[in-house]
PDB file of C-alpha atoms in Angstrom:
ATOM      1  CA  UNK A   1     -35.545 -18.456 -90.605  1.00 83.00           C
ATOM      2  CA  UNK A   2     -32.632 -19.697 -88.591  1.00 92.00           C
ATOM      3  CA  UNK A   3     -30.487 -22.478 -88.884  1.00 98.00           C
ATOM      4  CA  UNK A   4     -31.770 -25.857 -88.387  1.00 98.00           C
ATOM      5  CA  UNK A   5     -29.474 -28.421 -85.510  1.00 98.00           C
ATOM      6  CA  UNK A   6     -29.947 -31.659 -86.386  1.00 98.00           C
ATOM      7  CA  UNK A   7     -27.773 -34.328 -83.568  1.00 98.00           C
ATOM      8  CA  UNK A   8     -27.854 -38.050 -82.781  1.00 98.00           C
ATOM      9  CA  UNK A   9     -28.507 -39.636 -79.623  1.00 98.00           C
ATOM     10  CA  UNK A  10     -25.195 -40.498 -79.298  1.00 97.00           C
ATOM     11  CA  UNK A  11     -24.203 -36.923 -78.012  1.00 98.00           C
ATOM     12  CA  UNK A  12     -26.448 -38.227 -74.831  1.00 98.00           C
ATOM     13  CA  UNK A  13     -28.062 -34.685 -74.397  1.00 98.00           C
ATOM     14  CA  UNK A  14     -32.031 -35.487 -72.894  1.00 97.00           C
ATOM     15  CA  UNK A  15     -34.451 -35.520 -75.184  1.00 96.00           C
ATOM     16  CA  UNK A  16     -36.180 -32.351 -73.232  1.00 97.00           C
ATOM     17  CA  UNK A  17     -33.077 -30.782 -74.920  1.00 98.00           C
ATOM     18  CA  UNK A  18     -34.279 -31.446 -78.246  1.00 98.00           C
ATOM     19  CA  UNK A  19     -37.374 -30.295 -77.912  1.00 96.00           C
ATOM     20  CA  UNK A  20     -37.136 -27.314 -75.916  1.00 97.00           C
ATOM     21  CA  UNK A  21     -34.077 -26.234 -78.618  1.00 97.00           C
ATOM     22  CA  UNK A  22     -35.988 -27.372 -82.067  1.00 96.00           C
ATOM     23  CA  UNK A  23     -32.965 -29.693 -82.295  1.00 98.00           C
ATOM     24  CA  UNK A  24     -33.922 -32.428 -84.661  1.00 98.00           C
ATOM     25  CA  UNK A  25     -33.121 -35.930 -83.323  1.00 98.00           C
ATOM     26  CA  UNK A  26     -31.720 -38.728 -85.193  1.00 98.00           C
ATOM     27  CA  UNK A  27     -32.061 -41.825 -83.057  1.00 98.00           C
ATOM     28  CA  UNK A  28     -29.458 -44.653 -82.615  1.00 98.00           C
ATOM     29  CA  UNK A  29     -30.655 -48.295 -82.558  1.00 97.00           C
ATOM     30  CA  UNK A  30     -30.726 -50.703 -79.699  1.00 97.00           C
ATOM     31  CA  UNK A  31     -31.303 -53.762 -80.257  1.00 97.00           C
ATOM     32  CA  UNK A  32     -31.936 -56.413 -76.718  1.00 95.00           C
ATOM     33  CA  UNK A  33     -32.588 -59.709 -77.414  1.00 91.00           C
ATOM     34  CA  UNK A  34     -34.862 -59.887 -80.142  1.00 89.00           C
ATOM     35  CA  UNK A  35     -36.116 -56.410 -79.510  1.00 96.00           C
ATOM     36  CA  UNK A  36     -35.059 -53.299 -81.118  1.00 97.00           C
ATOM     37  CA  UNK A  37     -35.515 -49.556 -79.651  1.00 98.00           C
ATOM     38  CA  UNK A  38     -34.607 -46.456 -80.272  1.00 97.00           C
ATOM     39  CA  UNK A  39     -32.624 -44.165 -78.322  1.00 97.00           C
ATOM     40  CA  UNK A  40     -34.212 -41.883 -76.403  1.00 96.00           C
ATOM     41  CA  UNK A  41     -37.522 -42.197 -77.966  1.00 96.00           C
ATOM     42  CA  UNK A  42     -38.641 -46.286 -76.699  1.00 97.00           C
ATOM     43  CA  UNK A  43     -35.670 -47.146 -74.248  1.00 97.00           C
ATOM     44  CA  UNK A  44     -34.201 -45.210 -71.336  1.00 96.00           C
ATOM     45  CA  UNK A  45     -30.842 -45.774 -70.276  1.00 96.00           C
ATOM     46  CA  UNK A  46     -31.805 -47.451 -66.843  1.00 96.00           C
ATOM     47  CA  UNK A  47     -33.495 -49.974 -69.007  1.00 96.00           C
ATOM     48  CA  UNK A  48     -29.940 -50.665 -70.515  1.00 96.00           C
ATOM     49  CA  UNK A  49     -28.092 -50.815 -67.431  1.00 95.00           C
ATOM     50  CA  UNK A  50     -30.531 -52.741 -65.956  1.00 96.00           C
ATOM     51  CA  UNK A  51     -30.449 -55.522 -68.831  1.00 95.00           C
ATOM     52  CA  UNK A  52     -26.680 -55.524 -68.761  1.00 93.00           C
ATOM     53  CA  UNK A  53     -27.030 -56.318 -64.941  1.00 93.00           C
ATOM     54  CA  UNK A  54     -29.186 -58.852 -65.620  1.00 94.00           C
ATOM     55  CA  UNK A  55     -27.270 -60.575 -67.925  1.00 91.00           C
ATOM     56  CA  UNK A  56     -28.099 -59.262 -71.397  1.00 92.00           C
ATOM     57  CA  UNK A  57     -25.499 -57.935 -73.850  1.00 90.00           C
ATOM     58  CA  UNK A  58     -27.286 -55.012 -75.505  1.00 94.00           C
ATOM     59  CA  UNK A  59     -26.097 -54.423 -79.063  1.00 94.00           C
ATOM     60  CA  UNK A  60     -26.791 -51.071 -81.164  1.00 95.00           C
ATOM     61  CA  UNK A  61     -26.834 -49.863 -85.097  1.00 96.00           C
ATOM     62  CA  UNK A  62     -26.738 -46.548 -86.639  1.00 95.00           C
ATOM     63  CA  UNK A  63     -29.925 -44.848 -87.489  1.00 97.00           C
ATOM     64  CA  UNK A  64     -32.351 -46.017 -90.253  1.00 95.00           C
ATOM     65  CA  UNK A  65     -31.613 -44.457 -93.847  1.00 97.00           C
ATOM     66  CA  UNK A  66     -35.465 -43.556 -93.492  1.00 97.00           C
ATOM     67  CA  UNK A  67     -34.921 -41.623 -90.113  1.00 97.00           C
ATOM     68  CA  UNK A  68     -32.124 -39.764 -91.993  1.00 98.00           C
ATOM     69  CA  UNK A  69     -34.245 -38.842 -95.774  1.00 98.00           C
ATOM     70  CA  UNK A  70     -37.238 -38.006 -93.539  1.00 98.00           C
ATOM     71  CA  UNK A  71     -34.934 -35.485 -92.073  1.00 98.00           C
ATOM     72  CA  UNK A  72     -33.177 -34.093 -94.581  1.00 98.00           C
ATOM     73  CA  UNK A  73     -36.274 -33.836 -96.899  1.00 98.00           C
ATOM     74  CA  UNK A  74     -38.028 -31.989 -94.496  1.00 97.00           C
ATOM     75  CA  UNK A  75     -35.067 -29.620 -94.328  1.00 98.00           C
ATOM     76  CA  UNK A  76     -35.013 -29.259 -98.299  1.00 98.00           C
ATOM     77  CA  UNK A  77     -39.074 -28.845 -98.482  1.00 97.00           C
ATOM     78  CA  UNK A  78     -38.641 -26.336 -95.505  1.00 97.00           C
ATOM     79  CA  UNK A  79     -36.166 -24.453 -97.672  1.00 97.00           C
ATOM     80  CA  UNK A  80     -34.130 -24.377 -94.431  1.00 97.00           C
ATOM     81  CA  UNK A  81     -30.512 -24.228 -93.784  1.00 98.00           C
ATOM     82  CA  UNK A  82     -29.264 -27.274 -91.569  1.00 98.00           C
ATOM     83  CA  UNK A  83     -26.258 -28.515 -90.010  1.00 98.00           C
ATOM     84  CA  UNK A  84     -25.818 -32.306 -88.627  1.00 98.00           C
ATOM     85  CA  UNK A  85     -23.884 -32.287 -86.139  1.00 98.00           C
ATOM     86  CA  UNK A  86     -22.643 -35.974 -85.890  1.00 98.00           C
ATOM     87  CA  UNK A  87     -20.880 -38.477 -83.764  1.00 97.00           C
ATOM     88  CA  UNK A  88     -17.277 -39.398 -84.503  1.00 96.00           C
ATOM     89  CA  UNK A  89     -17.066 -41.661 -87.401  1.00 96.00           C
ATOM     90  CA  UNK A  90     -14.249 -43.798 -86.090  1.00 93.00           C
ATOM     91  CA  UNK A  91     -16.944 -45.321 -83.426  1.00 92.00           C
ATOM     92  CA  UNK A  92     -20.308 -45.466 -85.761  1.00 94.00           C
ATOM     93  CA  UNK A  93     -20.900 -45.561 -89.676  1.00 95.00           C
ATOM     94  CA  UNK A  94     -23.702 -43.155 -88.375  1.00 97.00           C
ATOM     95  CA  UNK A  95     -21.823 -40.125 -89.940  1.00 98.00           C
ATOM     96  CA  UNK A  96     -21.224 -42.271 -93.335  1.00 98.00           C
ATOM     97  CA  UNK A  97     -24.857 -42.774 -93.914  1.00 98.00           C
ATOM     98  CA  UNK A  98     -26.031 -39.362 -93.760  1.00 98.00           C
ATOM     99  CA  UNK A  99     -23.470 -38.627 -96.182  1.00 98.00           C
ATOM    100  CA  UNK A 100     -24.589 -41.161 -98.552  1.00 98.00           C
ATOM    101  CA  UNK A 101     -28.398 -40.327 -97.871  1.00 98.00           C
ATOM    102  CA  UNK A 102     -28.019 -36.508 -98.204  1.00 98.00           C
ATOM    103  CA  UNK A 103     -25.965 -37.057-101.454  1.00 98.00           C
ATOM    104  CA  UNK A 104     -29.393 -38.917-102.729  1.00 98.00           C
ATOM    105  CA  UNK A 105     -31.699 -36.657-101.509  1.00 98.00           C
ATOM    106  CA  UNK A 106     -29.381 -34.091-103.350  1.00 98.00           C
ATOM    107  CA  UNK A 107     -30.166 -35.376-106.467  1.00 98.00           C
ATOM    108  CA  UNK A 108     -34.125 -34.929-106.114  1.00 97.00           C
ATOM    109  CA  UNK A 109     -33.996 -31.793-104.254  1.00 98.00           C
ATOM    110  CA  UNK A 110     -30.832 -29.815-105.269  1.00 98.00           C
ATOM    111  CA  UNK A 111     -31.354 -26.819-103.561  1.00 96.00           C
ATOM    112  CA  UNK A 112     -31.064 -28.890-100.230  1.00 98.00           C
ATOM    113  CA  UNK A 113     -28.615 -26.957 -97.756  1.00 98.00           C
ATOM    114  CA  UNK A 114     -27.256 -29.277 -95.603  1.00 98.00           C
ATOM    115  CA  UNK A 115     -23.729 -29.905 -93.885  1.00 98.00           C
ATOM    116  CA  UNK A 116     -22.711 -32.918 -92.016  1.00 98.00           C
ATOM    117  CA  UNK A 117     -20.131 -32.779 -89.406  1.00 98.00           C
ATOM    118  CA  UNK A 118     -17.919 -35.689 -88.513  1.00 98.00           C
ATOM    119  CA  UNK A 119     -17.138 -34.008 -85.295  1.00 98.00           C
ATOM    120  CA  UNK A 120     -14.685 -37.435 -83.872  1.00 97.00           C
ATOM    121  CA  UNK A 121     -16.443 -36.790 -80.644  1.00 97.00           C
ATOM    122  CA  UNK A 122     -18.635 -38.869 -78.157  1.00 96.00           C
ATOM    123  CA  UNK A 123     -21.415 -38.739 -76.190  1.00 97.00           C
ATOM    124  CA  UNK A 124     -21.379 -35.201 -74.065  1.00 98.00           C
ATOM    125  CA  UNK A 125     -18.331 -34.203 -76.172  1.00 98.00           C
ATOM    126  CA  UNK A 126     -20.565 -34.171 -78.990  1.00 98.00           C
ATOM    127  CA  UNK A 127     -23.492 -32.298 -76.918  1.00 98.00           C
ATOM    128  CA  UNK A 128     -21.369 -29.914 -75.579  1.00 98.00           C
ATOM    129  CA  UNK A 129     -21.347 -28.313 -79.286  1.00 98.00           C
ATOM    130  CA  UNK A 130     -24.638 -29.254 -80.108  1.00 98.00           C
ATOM    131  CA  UNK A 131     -25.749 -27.488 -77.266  1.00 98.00           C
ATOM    132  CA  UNK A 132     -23.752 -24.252 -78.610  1.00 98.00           C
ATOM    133  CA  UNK A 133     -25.148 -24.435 -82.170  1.00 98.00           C
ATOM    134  CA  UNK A 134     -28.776 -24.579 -80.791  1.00 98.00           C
ATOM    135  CA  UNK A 135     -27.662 -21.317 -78.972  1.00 98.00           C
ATOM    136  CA  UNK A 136     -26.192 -19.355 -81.899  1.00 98.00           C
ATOM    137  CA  UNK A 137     -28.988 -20.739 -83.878  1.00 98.00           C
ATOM    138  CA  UNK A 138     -31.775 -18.899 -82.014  1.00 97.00           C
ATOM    139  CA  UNK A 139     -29.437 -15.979 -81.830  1.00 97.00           C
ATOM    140  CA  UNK A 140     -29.609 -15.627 -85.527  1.00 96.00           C
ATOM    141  CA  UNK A 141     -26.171 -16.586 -86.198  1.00 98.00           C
ATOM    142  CA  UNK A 142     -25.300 -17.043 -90.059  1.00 98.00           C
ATOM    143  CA  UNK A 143     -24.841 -21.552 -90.903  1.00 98.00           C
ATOM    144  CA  UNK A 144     -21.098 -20.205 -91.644  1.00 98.00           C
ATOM    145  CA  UNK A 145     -20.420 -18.448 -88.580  1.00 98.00           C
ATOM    146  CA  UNK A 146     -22.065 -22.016 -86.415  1.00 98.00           C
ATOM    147  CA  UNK A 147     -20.358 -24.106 -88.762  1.00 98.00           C
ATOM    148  CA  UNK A 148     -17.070 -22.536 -87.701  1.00 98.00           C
ATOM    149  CA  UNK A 149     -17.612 -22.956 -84.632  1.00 98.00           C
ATOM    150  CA  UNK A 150     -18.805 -26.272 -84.160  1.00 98.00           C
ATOM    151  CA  UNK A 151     -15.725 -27.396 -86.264  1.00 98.00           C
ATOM    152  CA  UNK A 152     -13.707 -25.351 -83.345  1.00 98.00           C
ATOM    153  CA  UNK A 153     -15.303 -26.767 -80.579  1.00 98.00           C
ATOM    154  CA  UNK A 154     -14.850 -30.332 -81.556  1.00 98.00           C
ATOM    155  CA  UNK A 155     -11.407 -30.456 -82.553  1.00 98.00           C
ATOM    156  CA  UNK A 156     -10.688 -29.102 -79.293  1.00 98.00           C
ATOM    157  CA  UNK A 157     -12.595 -31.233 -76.979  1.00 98.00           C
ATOM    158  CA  UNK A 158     -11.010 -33.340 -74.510  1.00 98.00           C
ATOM    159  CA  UNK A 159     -13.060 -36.209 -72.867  1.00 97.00           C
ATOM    160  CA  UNK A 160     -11.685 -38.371 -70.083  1.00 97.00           C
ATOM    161  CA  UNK A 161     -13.195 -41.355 -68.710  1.00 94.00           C
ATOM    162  CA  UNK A 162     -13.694 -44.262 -66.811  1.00 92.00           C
ATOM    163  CA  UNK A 163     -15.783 -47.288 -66.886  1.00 88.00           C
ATOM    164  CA  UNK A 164     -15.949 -50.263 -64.243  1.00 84.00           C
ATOM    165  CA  UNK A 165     -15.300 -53.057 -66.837  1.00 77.00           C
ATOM    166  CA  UNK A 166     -13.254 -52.235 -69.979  1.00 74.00           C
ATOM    167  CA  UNK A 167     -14.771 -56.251 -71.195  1.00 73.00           C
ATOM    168  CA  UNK A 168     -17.869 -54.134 -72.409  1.00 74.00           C
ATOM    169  CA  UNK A 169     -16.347 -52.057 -75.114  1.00 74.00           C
ATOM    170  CA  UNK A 170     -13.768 -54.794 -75.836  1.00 68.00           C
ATOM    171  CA  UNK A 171     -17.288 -56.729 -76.784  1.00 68.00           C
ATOM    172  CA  UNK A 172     -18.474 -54.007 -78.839  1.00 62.00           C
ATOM    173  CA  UNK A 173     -15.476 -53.648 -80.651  1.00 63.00           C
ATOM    174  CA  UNK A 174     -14.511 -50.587 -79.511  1.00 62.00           C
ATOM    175  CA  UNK A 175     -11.243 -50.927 -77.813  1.00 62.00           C
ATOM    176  CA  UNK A 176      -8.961 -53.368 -78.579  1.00 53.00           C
ATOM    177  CA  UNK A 177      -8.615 -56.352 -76.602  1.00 46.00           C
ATOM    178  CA  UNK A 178      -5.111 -55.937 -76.062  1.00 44.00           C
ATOM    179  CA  UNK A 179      -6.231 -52.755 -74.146  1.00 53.00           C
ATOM    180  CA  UNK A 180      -8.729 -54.244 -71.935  1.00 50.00           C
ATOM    181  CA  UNK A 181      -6.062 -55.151 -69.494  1.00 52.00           C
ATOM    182  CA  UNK A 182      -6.649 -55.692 -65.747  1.00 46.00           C
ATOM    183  CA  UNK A 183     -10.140 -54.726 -65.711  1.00 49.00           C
ATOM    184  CA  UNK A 184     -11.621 -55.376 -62.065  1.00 50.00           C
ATOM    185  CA  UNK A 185      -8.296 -56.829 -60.840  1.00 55.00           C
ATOM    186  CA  UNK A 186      -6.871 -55.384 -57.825  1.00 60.00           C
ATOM    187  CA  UNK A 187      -9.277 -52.386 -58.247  1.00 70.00           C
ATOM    188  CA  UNK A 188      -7.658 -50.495 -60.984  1.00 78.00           C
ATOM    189  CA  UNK A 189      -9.159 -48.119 -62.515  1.00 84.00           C
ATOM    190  CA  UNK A 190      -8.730 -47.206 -66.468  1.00 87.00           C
ATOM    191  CA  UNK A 191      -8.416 -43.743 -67.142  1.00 91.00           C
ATOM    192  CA  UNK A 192      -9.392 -43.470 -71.416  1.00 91.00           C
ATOM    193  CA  UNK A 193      -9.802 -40.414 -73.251  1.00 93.00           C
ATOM    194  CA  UNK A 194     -10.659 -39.661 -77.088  1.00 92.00           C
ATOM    195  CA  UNK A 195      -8.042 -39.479 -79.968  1.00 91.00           C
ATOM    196  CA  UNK A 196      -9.215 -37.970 -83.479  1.00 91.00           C
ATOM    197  CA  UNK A 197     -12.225 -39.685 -82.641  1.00 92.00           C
ATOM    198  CA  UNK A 198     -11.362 -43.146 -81.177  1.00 89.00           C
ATOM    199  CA  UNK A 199     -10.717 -44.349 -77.522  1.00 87.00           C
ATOM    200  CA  UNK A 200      -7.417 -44.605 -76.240  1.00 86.00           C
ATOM    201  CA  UNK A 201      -6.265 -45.532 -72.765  1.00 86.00           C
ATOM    202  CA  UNK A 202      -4.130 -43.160 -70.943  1.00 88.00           C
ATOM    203  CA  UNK A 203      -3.229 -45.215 -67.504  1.00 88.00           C
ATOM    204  CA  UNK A 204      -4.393 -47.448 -64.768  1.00 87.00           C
ATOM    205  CA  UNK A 205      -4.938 -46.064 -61.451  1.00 90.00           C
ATOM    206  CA  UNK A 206      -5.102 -48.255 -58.380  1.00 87.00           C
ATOM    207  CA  UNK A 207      -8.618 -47.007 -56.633  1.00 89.00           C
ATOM    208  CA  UNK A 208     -11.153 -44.769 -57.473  1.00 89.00           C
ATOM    209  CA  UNK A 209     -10.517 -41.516 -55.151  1.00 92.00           C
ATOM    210  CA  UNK A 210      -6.664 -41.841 -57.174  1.00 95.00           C
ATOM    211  CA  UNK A 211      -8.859 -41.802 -60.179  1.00 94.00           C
ATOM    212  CA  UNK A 212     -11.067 -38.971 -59.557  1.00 95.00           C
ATOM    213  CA  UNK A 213      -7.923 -36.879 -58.334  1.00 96.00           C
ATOM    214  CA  UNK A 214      -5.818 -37.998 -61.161  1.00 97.00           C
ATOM    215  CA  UNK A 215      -9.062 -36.381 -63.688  1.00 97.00           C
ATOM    216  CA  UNK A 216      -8.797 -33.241 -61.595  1.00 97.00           C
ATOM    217  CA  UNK A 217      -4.609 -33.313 -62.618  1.00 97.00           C
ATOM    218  CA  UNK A 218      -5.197 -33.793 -66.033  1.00 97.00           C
ATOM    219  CA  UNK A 219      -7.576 -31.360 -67.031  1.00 98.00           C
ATOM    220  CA  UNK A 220      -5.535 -28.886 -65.249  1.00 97.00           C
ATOM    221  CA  UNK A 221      -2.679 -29.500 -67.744  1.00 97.00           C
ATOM    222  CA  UNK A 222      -4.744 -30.345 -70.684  1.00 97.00           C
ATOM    223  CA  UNK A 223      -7.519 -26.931 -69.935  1.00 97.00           C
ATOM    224  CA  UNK A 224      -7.576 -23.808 -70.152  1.00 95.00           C
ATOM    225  CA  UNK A 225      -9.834 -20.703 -68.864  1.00 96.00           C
ATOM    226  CA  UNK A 226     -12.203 -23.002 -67.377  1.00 97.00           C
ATOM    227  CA  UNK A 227     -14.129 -19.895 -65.675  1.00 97.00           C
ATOM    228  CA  UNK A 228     -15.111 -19.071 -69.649  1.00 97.00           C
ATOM    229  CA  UNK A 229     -16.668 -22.525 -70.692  1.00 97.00           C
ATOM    230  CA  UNK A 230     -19.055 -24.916 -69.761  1.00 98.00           C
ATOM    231  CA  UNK A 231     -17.562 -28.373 -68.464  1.00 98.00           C
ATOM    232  CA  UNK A 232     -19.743 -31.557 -69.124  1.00 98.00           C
ATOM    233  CA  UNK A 233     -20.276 -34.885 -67.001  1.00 98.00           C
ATOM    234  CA  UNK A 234     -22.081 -37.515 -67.953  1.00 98.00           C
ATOM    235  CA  UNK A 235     -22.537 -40.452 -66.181  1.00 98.00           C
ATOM    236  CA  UNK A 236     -24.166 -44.212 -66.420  1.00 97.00           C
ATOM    237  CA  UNK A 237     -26.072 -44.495 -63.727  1.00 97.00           C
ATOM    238  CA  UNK A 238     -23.531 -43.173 -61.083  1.00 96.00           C
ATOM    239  CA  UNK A 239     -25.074 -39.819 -60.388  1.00 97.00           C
ATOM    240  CA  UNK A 240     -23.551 -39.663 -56.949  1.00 97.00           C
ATOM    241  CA  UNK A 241     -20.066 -39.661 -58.362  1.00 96.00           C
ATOM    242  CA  UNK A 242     -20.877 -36.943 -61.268  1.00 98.00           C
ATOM    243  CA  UNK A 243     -22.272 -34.657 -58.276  1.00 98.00           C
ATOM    244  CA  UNK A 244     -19.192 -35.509 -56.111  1.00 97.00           C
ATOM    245  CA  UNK A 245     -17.069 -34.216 -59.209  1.00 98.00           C
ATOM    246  CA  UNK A 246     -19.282 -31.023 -59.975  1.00 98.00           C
ATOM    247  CA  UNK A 247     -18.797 -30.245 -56.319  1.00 98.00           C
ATOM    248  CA  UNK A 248     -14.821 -30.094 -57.610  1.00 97.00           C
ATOM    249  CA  UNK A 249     -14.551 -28.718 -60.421  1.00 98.00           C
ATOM    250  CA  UNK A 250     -16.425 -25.601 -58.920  1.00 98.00           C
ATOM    251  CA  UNK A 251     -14.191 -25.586 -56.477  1.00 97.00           C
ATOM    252  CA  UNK A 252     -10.778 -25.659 -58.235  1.00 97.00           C
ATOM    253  CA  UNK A 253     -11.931 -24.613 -62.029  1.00 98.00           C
ATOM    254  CA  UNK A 254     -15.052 -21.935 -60.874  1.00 98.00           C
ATOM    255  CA  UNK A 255     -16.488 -23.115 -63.983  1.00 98.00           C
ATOM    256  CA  UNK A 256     -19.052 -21.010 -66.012  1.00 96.00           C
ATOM    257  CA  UNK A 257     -21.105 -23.718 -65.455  1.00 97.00           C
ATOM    258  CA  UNK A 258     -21.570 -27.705 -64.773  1.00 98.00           C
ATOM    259  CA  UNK A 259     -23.527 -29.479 -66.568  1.00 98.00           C
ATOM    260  CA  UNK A 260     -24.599 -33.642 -65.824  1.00 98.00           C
ATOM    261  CA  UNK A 261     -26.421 -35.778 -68.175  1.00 98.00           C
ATOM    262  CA  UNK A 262     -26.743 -39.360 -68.255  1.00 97.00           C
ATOM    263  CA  UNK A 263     -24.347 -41.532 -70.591  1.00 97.00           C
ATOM    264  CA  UNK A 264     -27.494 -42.564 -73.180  1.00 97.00           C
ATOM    265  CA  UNK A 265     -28.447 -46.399 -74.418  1.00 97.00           C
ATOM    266  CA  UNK A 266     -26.770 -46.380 -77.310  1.00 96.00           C
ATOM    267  CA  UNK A 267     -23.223 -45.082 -75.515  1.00 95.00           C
ATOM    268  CA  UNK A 268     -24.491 -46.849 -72.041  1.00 94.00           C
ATOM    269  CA  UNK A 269     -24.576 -50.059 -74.808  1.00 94.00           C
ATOM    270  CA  UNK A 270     -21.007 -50.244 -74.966  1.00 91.00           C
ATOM    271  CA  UNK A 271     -19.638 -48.733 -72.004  1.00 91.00           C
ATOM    272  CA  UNK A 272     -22.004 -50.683 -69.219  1.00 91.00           C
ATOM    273  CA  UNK A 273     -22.819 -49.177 -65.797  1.00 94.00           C
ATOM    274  CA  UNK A 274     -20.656 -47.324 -63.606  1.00 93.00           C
ATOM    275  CA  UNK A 275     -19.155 -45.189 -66.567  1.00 94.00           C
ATOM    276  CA  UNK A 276     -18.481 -41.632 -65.677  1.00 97.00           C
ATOM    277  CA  UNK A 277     -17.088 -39.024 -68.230  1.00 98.00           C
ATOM    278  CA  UNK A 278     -15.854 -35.236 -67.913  1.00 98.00           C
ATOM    279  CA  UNK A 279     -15.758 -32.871 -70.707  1.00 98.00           C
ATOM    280  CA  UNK A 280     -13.873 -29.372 -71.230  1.00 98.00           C
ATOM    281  CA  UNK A 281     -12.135 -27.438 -74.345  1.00 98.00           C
ATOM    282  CA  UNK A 282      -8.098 -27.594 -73.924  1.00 97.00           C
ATOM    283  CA  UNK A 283      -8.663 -24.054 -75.762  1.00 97.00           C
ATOM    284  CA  UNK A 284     -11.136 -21.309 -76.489  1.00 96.00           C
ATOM    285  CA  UNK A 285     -12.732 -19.239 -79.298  1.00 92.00           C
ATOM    286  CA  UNK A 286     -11.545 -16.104 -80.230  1.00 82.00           C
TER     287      UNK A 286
END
């Protein structure tokens, strides 16, 4: 029987993924108004965009504990090896509940063979190894041998991005205030990226073809062997900017492969429209 993936919506992979890969999803909250939703399953991301267009100020929680036992149990009754492969903890107490809910169901089913990985990735950065554990898993790979390299994959992702008001995750708590700086003003851009797991900016770029050019710049000091690996864009409702980038990354990286996805509405939440976000492994496994 091979290895069970379990992700959460927050590695903003389509839920076609999950389904076509025997993933098992573990869905985010949003909550609009008075309404609550869950990722991927009631709420598309438009929906979100759309609402924070309108007006609205989407919030979002971590899974339900019930989501999570349901899970796991299933796992332990299944007598099934699994690996959670979960978003970064320093953004979402996501990853801190399934520890506390596995370490329960532990205690009724002990033979439960589970491991949770904090991977301090987001949204695509997070996919991007989900997306290579479903792989080895329906090769037949041993847990140990996906384990090792999920924990490889992760702690060498790079994620760069850019959003069109930095006010959003300021709101949400997830950048400091002090950092959202100059949003909108003179059209400067904010180029962020992810630091053991939380977001940090790097710079401000006047204009958004500086911006894009500056991303190409940067991942050509920060990649490596970009022919060998997959590189990841997702985007919030910007397509036509995550196609103008494919177009040059294949160009100057030749890329295994380009993949696009849209930013999901737990991420989308936080980040608002216009958010675009690139992807790539600074090194390689063995």
């Amino acid at each position: 029987m091979e290895v069970k993936i379990l992700a959460d919506s927050a590695c903003d992979l389509p839920l076609e993924f999950y389904k076509e890969n025997n993933v098992a999803l573990i869905p985010l909250k949003v909550l609009i108004d008075e309404d609550e939703f869950e990722d991927l399953r009631t709420i598309k991301p438009i929906e979100v965009y759309d609402s924070i267009r309108a007006g609205n100020h989407p919030k979002t929680s971590q899974p339900s504990q019930l989501e999570f036992r349901n899970a796991f149990v299933e796992l332990a009754k299944n007598k099934q090896q699994g690996i959670y492969i979960a978003f970064t903890s320093e953004l979402s107490g996501t990853y801190q509940t399934a520890v506390m809910i596995h370490d329960q169901v532990k205690e009724e089913y002990p033979d439960l063979d589970l491991t949770i990985i904090d991977t301090k990735c987001a949204s695509l950065g997070v996919g991007l190894c989900v997306m290579e554990a479903a792989r080895l898993a329906k090769n037949n790979a041993s847990k140990e041998e996906i384990i090792q390299d999920v924990k490889f994959r992760s702690s060498h992702m790079e994620h760069l991005f850019t959003v069109e008001d930095l006010d959003y995750l300021a709101k949400g708590g997830r950048l400091s205030k002090a950092s959202a700086f100059l949003g909108g003003l003179l059209n400067i851009k904010p180029l962020l990226n992810v630091e053991n797991g939380k977001l940090v900016p790097i710079e401000k770029i006047r204009g958004k073809k500086k911006l894009l050019n500056r991303i190409i710049e940067v991942m050509k000091e920060r990649g490596t062997n970009f022919e060998s690996q997959v590189i990841g864009i997702s985007h919030a409702d910007d397509l036509t900017t995550a196609n103008e980038m494919k177009e040059k990354f294949m160009q100057e990286f030749h890329p295994r492969e380009v993949i696009i996805t849209s930013v999901g509405a737990a991420i989308g939440s936080h980040t608002g429209p216009g958010t675009t976000a690139f992807f790539f492994l600074n090194k390689l496994p063995s």
